[in-house]
mmCIF file of C-alpha atoms in Angstrom:
data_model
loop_
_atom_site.group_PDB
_atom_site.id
_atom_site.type_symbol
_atom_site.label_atom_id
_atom_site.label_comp_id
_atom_site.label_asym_id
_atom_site.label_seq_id
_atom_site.Cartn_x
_atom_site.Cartn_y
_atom_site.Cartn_z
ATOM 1 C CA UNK B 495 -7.257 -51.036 -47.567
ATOM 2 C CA UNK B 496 -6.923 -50.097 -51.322
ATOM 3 C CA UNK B 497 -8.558 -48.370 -54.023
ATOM 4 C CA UNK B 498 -10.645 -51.126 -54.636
ATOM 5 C CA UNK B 499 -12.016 -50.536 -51.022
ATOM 6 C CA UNK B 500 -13.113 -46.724 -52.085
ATOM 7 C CA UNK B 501 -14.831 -47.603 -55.195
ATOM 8 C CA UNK B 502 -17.037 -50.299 -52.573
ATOM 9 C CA UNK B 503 -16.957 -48.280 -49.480
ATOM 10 C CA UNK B 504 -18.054 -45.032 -50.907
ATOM 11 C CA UNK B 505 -21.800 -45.191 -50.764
ATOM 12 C CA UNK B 506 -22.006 -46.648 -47.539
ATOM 13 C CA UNK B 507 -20.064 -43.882 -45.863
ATOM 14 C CA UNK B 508 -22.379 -41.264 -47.061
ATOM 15 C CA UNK B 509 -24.679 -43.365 -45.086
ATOM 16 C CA UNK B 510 -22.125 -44.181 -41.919
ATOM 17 C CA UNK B 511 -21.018 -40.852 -41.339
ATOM 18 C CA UNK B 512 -23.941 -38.680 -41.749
ATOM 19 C CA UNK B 513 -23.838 -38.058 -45.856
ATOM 20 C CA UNK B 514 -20.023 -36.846 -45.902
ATOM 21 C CA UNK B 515 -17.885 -37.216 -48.973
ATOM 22 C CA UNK B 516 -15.106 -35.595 -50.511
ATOM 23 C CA UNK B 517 -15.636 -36.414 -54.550
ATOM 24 C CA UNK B 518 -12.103 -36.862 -55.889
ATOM 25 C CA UNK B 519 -10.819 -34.131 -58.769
ATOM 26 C CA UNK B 520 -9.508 -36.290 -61.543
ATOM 27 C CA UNK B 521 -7.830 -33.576 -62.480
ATOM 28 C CA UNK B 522 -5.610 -32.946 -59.560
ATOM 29 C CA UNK B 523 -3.002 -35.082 -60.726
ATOM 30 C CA UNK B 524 -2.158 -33.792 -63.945
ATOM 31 C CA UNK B 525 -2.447 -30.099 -62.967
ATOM 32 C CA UNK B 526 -1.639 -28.416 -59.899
ATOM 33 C CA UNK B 527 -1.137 -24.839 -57.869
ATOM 34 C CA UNK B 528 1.819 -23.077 -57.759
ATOM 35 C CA UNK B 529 4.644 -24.108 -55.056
ATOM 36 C CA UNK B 530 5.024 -21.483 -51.704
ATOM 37 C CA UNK B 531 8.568 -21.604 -51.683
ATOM 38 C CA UNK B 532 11.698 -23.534 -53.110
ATOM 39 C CA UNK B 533 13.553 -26.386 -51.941
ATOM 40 C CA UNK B 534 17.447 -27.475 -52.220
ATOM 41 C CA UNK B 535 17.735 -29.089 -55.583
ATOM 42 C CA UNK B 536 17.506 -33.066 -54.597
ATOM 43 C CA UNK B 537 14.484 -31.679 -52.391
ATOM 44 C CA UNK B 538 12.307 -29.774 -55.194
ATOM 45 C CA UNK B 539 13.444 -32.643 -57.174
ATOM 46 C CA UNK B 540 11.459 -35.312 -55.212
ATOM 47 C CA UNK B 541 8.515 -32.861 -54.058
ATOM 48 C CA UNK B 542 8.227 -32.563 -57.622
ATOM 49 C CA UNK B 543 8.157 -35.903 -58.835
ATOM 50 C CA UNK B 544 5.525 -36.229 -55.543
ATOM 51 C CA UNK B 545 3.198 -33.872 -57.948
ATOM 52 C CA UNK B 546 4.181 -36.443 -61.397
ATOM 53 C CA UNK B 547 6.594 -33.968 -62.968
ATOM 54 C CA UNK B 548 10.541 -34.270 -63.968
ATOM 55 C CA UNK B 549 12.349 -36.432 -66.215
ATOM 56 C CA UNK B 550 11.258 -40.067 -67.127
ATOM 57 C CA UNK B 551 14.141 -41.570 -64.752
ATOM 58 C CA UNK B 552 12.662 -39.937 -61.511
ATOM 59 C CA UNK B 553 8.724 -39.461 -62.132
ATOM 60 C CA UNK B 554 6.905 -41.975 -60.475
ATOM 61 C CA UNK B 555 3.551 -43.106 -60.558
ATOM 62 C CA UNK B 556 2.647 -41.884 -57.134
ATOM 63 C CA UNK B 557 -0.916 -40.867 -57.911
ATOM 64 C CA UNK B 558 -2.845 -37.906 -56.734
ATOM 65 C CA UNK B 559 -1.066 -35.585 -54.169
ATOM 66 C CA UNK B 560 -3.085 -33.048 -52.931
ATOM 67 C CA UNK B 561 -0.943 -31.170 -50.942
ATOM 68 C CA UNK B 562 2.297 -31.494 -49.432
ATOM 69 C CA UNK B 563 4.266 -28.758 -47.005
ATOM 70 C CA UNK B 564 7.298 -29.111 -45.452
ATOM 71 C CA UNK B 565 8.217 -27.125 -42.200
ATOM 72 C CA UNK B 566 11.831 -26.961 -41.214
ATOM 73 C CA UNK B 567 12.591 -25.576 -37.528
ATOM 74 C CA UNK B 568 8.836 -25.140 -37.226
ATOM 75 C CA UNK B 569 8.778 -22.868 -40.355
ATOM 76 C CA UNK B 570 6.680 -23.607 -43.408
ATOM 77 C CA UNK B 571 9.765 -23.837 -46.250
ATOM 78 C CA UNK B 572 7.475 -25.448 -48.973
ATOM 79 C CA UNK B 573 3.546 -25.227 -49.669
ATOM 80 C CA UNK B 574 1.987 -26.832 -52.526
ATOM 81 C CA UNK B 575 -1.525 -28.225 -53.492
ATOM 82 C CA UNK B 576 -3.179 -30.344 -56.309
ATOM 83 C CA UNK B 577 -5.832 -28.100 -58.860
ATOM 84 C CA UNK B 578 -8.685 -27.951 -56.468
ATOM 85 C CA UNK B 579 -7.211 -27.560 -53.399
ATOM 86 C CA UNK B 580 -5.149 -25.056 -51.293
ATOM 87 C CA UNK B 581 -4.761 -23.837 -47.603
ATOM 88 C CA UNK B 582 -8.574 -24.330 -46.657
ATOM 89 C CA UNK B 583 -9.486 -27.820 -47.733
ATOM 90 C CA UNK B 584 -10.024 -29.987 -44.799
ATOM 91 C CA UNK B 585 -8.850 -33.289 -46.082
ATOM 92 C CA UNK B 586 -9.701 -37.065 -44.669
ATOM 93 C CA UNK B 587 -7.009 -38.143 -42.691
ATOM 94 C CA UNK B 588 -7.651 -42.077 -42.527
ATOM 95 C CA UNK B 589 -5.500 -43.978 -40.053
ATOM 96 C CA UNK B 590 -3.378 -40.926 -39.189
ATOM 97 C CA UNK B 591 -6.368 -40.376 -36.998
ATOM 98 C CA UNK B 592 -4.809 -43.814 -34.810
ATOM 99 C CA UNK B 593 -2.258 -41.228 -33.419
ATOM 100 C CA UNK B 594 -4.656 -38.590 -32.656
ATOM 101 C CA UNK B 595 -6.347 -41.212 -30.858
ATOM 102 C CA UNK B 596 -3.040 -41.685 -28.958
ATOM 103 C CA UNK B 597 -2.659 -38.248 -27.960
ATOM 104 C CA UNK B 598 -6.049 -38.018 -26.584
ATOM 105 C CA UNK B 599 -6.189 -41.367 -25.013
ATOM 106 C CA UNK B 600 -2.526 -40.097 -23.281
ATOM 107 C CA UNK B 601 -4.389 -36.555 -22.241
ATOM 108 C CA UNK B 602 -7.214 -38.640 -20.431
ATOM 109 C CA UNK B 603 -4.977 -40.955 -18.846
ATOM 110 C CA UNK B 604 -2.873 -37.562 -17.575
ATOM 111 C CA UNK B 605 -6.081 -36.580 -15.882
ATOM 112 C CA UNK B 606 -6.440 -39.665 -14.024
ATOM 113 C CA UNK B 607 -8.969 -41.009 -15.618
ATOM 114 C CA UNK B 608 -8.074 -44.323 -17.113
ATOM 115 C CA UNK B 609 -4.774 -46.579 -16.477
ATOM 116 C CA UNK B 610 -2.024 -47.372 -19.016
ATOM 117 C CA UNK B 611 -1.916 -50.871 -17.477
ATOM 118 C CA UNK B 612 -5.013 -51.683 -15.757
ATOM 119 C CA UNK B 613 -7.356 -53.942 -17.806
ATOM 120 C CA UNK B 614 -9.106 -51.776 -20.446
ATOM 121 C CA UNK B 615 -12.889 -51.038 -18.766
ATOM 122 C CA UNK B 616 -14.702 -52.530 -21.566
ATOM 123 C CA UNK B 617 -18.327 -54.052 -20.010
ATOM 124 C CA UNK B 618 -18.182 -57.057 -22.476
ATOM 125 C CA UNK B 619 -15.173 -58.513 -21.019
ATOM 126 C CA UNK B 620 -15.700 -58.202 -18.001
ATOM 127 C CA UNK B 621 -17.147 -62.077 -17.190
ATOM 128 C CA UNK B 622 -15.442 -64.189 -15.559
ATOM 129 C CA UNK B 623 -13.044 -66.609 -17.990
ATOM 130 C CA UNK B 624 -13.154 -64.049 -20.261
ATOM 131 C CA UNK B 625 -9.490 -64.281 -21.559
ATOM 132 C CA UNK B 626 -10.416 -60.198 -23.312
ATOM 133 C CA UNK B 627 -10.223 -59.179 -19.486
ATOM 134 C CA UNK B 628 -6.503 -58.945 -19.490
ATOM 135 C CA UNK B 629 -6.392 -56.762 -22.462
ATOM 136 C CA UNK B 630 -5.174 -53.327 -21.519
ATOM 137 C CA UNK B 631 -4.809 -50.144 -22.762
ATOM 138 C CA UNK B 632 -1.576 -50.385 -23.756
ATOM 139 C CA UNK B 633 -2.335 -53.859 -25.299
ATOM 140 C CA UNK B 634 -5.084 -51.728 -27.546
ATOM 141 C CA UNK B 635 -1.987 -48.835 -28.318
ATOM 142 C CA UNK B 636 0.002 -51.567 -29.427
ATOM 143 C CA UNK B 637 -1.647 -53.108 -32.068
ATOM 144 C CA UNK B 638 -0.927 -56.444 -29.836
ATOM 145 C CA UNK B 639 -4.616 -57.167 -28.106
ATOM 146 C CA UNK B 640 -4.896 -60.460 -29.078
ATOM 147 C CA UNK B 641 -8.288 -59.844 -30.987
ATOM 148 C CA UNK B 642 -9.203 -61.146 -33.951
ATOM 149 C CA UNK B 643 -9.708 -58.766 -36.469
ATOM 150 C CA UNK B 644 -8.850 -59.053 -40.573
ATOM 151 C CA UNK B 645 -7.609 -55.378 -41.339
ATOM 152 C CA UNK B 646 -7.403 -56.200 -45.282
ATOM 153 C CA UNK B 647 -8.887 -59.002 -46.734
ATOM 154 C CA UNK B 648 -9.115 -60.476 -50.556
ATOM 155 C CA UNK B 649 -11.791 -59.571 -51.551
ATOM 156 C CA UNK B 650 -11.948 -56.857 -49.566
ATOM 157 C CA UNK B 651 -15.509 -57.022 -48.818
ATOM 158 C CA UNK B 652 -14.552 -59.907 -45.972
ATOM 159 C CA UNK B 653 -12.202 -57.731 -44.321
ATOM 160 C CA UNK B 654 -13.689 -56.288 -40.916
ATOM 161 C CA UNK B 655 -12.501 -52.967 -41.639
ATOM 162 C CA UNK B 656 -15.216 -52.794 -44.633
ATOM 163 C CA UNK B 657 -17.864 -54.600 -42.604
ATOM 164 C CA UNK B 658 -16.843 -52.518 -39.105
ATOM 165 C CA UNK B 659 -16.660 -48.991 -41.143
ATOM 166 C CA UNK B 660 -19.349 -49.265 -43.836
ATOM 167 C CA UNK B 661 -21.745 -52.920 -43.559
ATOM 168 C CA UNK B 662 -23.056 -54.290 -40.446
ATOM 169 C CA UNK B 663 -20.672 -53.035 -37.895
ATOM 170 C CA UNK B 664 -21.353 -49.383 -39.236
ATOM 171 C CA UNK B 665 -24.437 -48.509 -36.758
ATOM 172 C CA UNK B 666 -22.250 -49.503 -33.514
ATOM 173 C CA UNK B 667 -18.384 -49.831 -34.454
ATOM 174 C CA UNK B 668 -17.277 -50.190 -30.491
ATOM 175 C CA UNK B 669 -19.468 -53.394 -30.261
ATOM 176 C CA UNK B 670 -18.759 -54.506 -33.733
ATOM 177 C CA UNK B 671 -15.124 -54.561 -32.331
ATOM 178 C CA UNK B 672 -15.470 -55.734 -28.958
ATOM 179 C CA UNK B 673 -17.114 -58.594 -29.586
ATOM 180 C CA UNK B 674 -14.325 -59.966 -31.784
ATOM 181 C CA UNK B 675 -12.859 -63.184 -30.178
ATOM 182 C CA UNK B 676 -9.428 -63.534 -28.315
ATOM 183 C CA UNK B 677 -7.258 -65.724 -30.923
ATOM 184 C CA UNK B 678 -3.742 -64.933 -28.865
ATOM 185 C CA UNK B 679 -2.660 -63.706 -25.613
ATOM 186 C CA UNK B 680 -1.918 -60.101 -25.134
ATOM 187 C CA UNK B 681 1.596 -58.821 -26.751
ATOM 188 C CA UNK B 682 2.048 -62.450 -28.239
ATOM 189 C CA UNK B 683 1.486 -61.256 -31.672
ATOM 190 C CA UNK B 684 1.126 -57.466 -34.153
ATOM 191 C CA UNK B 685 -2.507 -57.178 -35.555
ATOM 192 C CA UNK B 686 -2.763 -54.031 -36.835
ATOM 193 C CA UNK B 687 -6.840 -53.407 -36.279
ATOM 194 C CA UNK B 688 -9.059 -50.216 -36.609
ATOM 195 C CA UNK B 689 -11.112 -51.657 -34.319
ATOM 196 C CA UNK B 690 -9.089 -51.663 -31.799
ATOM 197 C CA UNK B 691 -8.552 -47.635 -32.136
ATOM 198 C CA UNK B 692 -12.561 -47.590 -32.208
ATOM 199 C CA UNK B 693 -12.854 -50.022 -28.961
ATOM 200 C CA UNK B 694 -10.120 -46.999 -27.795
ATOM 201 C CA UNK B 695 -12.449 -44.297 -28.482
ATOM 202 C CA UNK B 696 -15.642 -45.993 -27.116
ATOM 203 C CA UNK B 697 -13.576 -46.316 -23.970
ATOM 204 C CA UNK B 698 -12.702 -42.820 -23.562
ATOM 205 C CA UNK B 699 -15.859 -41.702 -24.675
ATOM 206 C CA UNK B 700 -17.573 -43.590 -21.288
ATOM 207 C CA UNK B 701 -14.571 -42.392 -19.110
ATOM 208 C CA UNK B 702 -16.395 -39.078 -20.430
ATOM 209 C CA UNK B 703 -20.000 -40.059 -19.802
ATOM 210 C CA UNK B 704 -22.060 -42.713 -18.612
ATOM 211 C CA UNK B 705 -24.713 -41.906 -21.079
ATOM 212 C CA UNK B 706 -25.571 -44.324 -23.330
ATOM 213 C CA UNK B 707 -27.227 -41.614 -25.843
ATOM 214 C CA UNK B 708 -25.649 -41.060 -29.077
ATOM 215 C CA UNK B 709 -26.212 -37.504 -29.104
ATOM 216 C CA UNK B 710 -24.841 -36.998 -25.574
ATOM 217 C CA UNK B 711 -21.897 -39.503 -26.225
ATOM 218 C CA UNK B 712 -20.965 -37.108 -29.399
ATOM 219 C CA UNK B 713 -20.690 -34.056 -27.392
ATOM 220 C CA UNK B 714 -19.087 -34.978 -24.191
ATOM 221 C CA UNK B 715 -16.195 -36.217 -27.315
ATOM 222 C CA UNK B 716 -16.385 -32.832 -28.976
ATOM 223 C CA UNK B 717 -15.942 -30.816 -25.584
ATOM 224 C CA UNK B 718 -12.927 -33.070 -24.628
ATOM 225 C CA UNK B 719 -11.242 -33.422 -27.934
ATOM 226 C CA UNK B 720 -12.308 -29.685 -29.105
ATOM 227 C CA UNK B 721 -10.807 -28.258 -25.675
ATOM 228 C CA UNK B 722 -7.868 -30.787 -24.999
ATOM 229 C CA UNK B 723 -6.669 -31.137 -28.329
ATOM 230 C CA UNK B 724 -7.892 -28.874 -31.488
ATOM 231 C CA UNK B 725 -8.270 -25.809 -29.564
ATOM 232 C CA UNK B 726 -4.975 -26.049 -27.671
ATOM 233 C CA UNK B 727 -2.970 -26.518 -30.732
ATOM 234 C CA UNK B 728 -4.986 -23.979 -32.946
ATOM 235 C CA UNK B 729 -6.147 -26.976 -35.161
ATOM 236 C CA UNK B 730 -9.383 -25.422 -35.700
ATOM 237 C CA UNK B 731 -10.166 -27.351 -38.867
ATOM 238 C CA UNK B 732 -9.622 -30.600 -37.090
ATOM 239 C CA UNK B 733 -13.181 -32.175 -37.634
ATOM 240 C CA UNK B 734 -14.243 -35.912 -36.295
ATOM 241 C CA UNK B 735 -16.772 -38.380 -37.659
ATOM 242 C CA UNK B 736 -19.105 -40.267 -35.091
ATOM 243 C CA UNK B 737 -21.047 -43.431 -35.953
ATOM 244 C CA UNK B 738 -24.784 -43.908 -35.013
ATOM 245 C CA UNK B 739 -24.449 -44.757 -31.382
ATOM 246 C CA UNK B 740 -22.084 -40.869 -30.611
ATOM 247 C CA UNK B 741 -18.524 -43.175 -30.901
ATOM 248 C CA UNK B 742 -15.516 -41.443 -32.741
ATOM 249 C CA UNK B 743 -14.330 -43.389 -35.436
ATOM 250 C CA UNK B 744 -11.123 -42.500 -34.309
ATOM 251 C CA UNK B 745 -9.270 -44.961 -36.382
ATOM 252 C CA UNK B 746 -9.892 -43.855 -39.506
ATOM 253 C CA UNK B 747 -12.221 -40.709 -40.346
ATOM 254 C CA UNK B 748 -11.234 -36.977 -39.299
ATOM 255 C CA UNK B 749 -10.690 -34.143 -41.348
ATOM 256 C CA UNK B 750 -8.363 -31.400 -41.500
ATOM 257 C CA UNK B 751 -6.201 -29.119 -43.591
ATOM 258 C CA UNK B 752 -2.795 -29.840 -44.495
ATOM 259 C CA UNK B 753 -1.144 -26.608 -42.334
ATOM 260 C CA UNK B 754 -3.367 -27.948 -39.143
ATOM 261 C CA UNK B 755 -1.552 -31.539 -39.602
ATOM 262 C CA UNK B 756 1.040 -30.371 -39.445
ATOM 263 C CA UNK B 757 0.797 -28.174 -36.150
ATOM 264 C CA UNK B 758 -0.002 -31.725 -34.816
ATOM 265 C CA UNK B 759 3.320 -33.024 -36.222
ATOM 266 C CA UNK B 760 5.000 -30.494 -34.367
ATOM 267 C CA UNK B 761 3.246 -31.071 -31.448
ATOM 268 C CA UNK B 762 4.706 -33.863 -31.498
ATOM 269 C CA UNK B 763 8.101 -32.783 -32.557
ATOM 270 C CA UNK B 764 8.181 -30.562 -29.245
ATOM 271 C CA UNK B 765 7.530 -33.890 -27.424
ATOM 272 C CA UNK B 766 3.894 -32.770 -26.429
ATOM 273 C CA UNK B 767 4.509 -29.155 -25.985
ATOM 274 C CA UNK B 768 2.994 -26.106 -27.954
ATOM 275 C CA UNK B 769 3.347 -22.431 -27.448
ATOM 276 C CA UNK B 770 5.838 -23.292 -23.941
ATOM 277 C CA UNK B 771 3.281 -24.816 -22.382
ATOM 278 C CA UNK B 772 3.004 -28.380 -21.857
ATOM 279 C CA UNK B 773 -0.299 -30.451 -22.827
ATOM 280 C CA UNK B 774 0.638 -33.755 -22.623
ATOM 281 C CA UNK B 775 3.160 -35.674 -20.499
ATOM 282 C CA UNK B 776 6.696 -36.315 -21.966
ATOM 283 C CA UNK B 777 6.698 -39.875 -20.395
ATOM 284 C CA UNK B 778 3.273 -40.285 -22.800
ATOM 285 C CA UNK B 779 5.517 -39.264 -25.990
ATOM 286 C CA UNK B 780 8.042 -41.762 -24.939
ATOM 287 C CA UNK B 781 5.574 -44.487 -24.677
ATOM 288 C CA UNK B 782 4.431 -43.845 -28.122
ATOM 289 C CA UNK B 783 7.424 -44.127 -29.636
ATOM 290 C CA UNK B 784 8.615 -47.250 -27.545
ATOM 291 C CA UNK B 785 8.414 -50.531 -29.933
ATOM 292 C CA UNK B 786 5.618 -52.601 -29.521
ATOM 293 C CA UNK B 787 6.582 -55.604 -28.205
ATOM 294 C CA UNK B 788 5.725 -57.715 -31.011
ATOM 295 C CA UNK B 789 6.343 -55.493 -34.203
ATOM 296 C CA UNK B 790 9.637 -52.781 -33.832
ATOM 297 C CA UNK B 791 8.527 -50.376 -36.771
ATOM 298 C CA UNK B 792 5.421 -49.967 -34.892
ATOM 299 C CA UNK B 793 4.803 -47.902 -30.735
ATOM 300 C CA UNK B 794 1.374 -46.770 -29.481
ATOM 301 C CA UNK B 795 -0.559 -46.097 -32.405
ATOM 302 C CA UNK B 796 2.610 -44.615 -34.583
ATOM 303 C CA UNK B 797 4.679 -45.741 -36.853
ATOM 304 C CA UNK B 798 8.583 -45.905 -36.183
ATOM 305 C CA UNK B 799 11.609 -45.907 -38.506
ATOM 306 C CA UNK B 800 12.697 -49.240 -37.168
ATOM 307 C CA UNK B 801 13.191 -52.934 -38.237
ATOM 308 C CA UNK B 802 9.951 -54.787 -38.349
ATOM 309 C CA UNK B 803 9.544 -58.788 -38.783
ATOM 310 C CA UNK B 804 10.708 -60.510 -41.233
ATOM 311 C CA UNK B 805 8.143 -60.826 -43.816
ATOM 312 C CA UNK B 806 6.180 -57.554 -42.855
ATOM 313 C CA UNK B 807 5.396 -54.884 -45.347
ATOM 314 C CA UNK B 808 7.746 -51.471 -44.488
ATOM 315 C CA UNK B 809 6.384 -48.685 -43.710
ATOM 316 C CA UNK B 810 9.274 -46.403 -43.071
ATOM 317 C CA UNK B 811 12.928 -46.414 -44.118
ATOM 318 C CA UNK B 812 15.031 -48.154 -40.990
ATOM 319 C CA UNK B 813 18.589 -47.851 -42.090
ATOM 320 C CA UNK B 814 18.389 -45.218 -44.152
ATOM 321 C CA UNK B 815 16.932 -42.273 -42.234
ATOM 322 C CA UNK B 816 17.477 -41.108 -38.678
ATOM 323 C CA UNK B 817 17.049 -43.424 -36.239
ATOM 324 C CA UNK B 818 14.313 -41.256 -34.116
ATOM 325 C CA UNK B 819 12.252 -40.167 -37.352
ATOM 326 C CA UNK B 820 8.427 -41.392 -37.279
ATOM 327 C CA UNK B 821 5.595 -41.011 -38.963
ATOM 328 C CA UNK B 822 1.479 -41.205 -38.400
ATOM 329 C CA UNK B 823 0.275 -42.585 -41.818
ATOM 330 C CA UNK B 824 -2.841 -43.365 -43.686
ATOM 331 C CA UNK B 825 -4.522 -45.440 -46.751
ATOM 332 C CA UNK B 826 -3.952 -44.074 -50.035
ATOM 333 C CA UNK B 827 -0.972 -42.179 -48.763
ATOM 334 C CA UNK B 828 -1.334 -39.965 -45.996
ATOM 335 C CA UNK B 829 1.581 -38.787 -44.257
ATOM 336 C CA UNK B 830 2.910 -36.860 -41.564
ATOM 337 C CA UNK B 831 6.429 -37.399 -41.300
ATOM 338 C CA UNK B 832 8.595 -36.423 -38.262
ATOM 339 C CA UNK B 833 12.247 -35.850 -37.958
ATOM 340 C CA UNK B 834 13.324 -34.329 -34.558
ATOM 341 C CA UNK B 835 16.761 -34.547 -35.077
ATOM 342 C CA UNK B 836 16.472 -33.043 -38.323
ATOM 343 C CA UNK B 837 13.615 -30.454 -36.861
ATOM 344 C CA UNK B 838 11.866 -31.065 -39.993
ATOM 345 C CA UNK B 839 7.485 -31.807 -40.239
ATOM 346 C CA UNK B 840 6.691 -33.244 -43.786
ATOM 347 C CA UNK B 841 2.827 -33.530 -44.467
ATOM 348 C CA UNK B 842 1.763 -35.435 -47.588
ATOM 349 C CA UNK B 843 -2.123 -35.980 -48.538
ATOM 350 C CA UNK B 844 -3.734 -37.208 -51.830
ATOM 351 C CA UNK B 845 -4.814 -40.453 -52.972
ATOM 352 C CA UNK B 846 -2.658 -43.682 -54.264
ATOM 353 C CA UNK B 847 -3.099 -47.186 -54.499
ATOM 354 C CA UNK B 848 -1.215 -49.421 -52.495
ATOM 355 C CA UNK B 849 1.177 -49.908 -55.598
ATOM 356 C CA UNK B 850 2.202 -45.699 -55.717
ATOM 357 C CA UNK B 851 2.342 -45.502 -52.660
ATOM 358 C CA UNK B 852 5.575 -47.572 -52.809
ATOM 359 C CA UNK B 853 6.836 -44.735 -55.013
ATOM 360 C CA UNK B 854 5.335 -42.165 -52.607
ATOM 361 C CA UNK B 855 7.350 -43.744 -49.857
ATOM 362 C CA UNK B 856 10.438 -43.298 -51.740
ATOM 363 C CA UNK B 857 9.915 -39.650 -52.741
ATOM 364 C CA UNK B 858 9.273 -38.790 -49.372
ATOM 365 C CA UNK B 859 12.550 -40.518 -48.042
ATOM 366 C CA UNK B 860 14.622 -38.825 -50.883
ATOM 367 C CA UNK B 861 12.720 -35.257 -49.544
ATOM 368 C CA UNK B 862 13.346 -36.379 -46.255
ATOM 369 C CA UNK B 863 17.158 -37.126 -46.115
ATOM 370 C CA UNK B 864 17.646 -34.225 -48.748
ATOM 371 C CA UNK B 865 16.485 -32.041 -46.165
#
């Protein structure tokens, strides 16, 4: 999605998710808070140019960044936010919320409650013939499902993220998705699709409950996500967005603050550990950063530093960073970047068109491999 998808999108999400919106400060870009902390000299040099500032040869348009910290052996070494913003804004995370799907769909399948490689327990595809019945979780995980679904489309009106998230689709997003048609067989190609991380949280949501009532759908999702997930890792600004019918839109709208996405970076850093104790399996955090079998820069639901297909957009930097760095990102340039080898959690929120966020990308490598 880009800007162009905002400027259309915004009224109907005060309308899909309950009246929420975060109105942007135009005047974050230009003027910003003082920096916690200093960086090694190429460092400061590309967290600055992340905030517009140095000389002409290394400022790039990157648009608005709101906030970006950098933790380095799980200590916060840099801290800085846009004019308008600071340690207590709660922040829209967009598709970084695919690998907090991830994590929770791992957590439920740790309980015994769903399989990996079972076909995913969706009631629609359940006839007989239906070629959707082979679809499995891990199918959904990797972006490789088989389901049609246009994730950006020209104009983007047409896309079925617009329609799914804010038009028709907006009222029931898990049926809006599920009743997509099977174009491909299962791992035969990469579709990167919200809707499949929405047919993911409708799923858990009925491992949850059998209720069909919005209201009851909504909290059995709080309890589980609230005392699995937020609670556990002391993300207590962590805040989710349901549609009408109680289903997570777990693909692209939660909230938090930049220090809280980052304790989920480092969650993941400590390969699904926090505080010594162990939340989530370490076989789960291998799975997620195993290739899908159709796309290598892409695992389940997270984004690799790896090759991808000739012809596909990059989202990382394969070659030119480690090898085991990864990253969950989101439209308009969210970011939290990984590096266990170099123990280092880089979170990066604001807004930027598709465009600056080329020169976001490149900022962020030069902080990363600075670092």
């Amino acid at each position: 999605m880009n800007r162009n998808l905002m400027l259309l999108a915004s009224g109907a999400l005060m309308l899909a998710a309950g009246g929420w919106w975060v109105s942007a400060r135009a005047d974050a870009a230009q003027h910003s808070s003082a920096a916690n902390g200093t960086l090694p000299s190429p460092a400061q040099h590309a967290a600055n140019a992340l905030f517009g500032e140095g000389d002409e040869a290394d400022t790039a348009l990157v648009g608005e960044t709101r906030a970006l910290l950098v933790l380095k052996n799980g200590k916060i070494i840099y801290e800085r936010y846009g004019k308008g913003f600071g340690q207590d804004s709660k922040l829209i995370s967009w598709s970084m919320a695919k690998s907090i799907m991830a994590v929770l769909t791992g957590l439920i399948i740790s309980d015994g409650k769903l399989a990996l490689d079972e076909p995913a327990p969706v009631p629609l595809w359940q006839r007989s013939g239906d070629p959707r019945g082979h679809i499995t979780v891990r199918h959904l995980l990797n972006m490789a499902s088989g389901l049609k679904y246009v994730e950006i489309a020209n104009p983007v009106y047409d896309s079925d993220t617009v329609r799914m998230l804010f038009g028709q689709g907006a009222k029931d997003m898990a049926v809006y998705a599920e009743t997509q048609p099977a174009i491909a067989k299962p791992d035969e190609q990469f579709n990167y699709s919200t809707g499949s991380s929405v047919i993911l949280s409708d799923i858990l949501t009925r491992t949850l409950t059998e209720s069909q009532d919005p209201d009851t759908r909504r909290q059995a999702m709080l309890d589980y996500f609230r005392g699995r997930l937020s609670e556990p890792l002391g993300m207590t600004s962590l805040t989710p967005e349901f549609d009408a019918s109680g289903t997570m839109i777990g693909g692209s709208i939660l909230h938090a603050t930049a220090r809280d996405y980052a304790k989920f970076g480092e969650f993941l850093r400590h390969r699904g550990v926090v505080n010594g104790q162990r939340l989530l399996p370490e076989s789960w955090i291998d799975f997620m950063l195993t290739s899908s079998p159709a796309d290598g820069g892409y695992g389940g639901h997270i984004w690799l530093n790896k090759p991808r297909p000739a012809g596909s957009n990059p989202a990382l930097w394969p070659g030119q960073g480690p090898s085991d760095l990864f990253a969950c990102l989101g439209h308009q340039g969210q970011y939290i970047i990984v590096s266990p080898s170099q123990g280092l959690t880089i979170v990066r929120l604001g807004i930027s068109t598709n465009t600056q966020n080329d020169a976001v990308r490149e900022q962020l490598r030069k902080l990363t491999a600075a670092l």
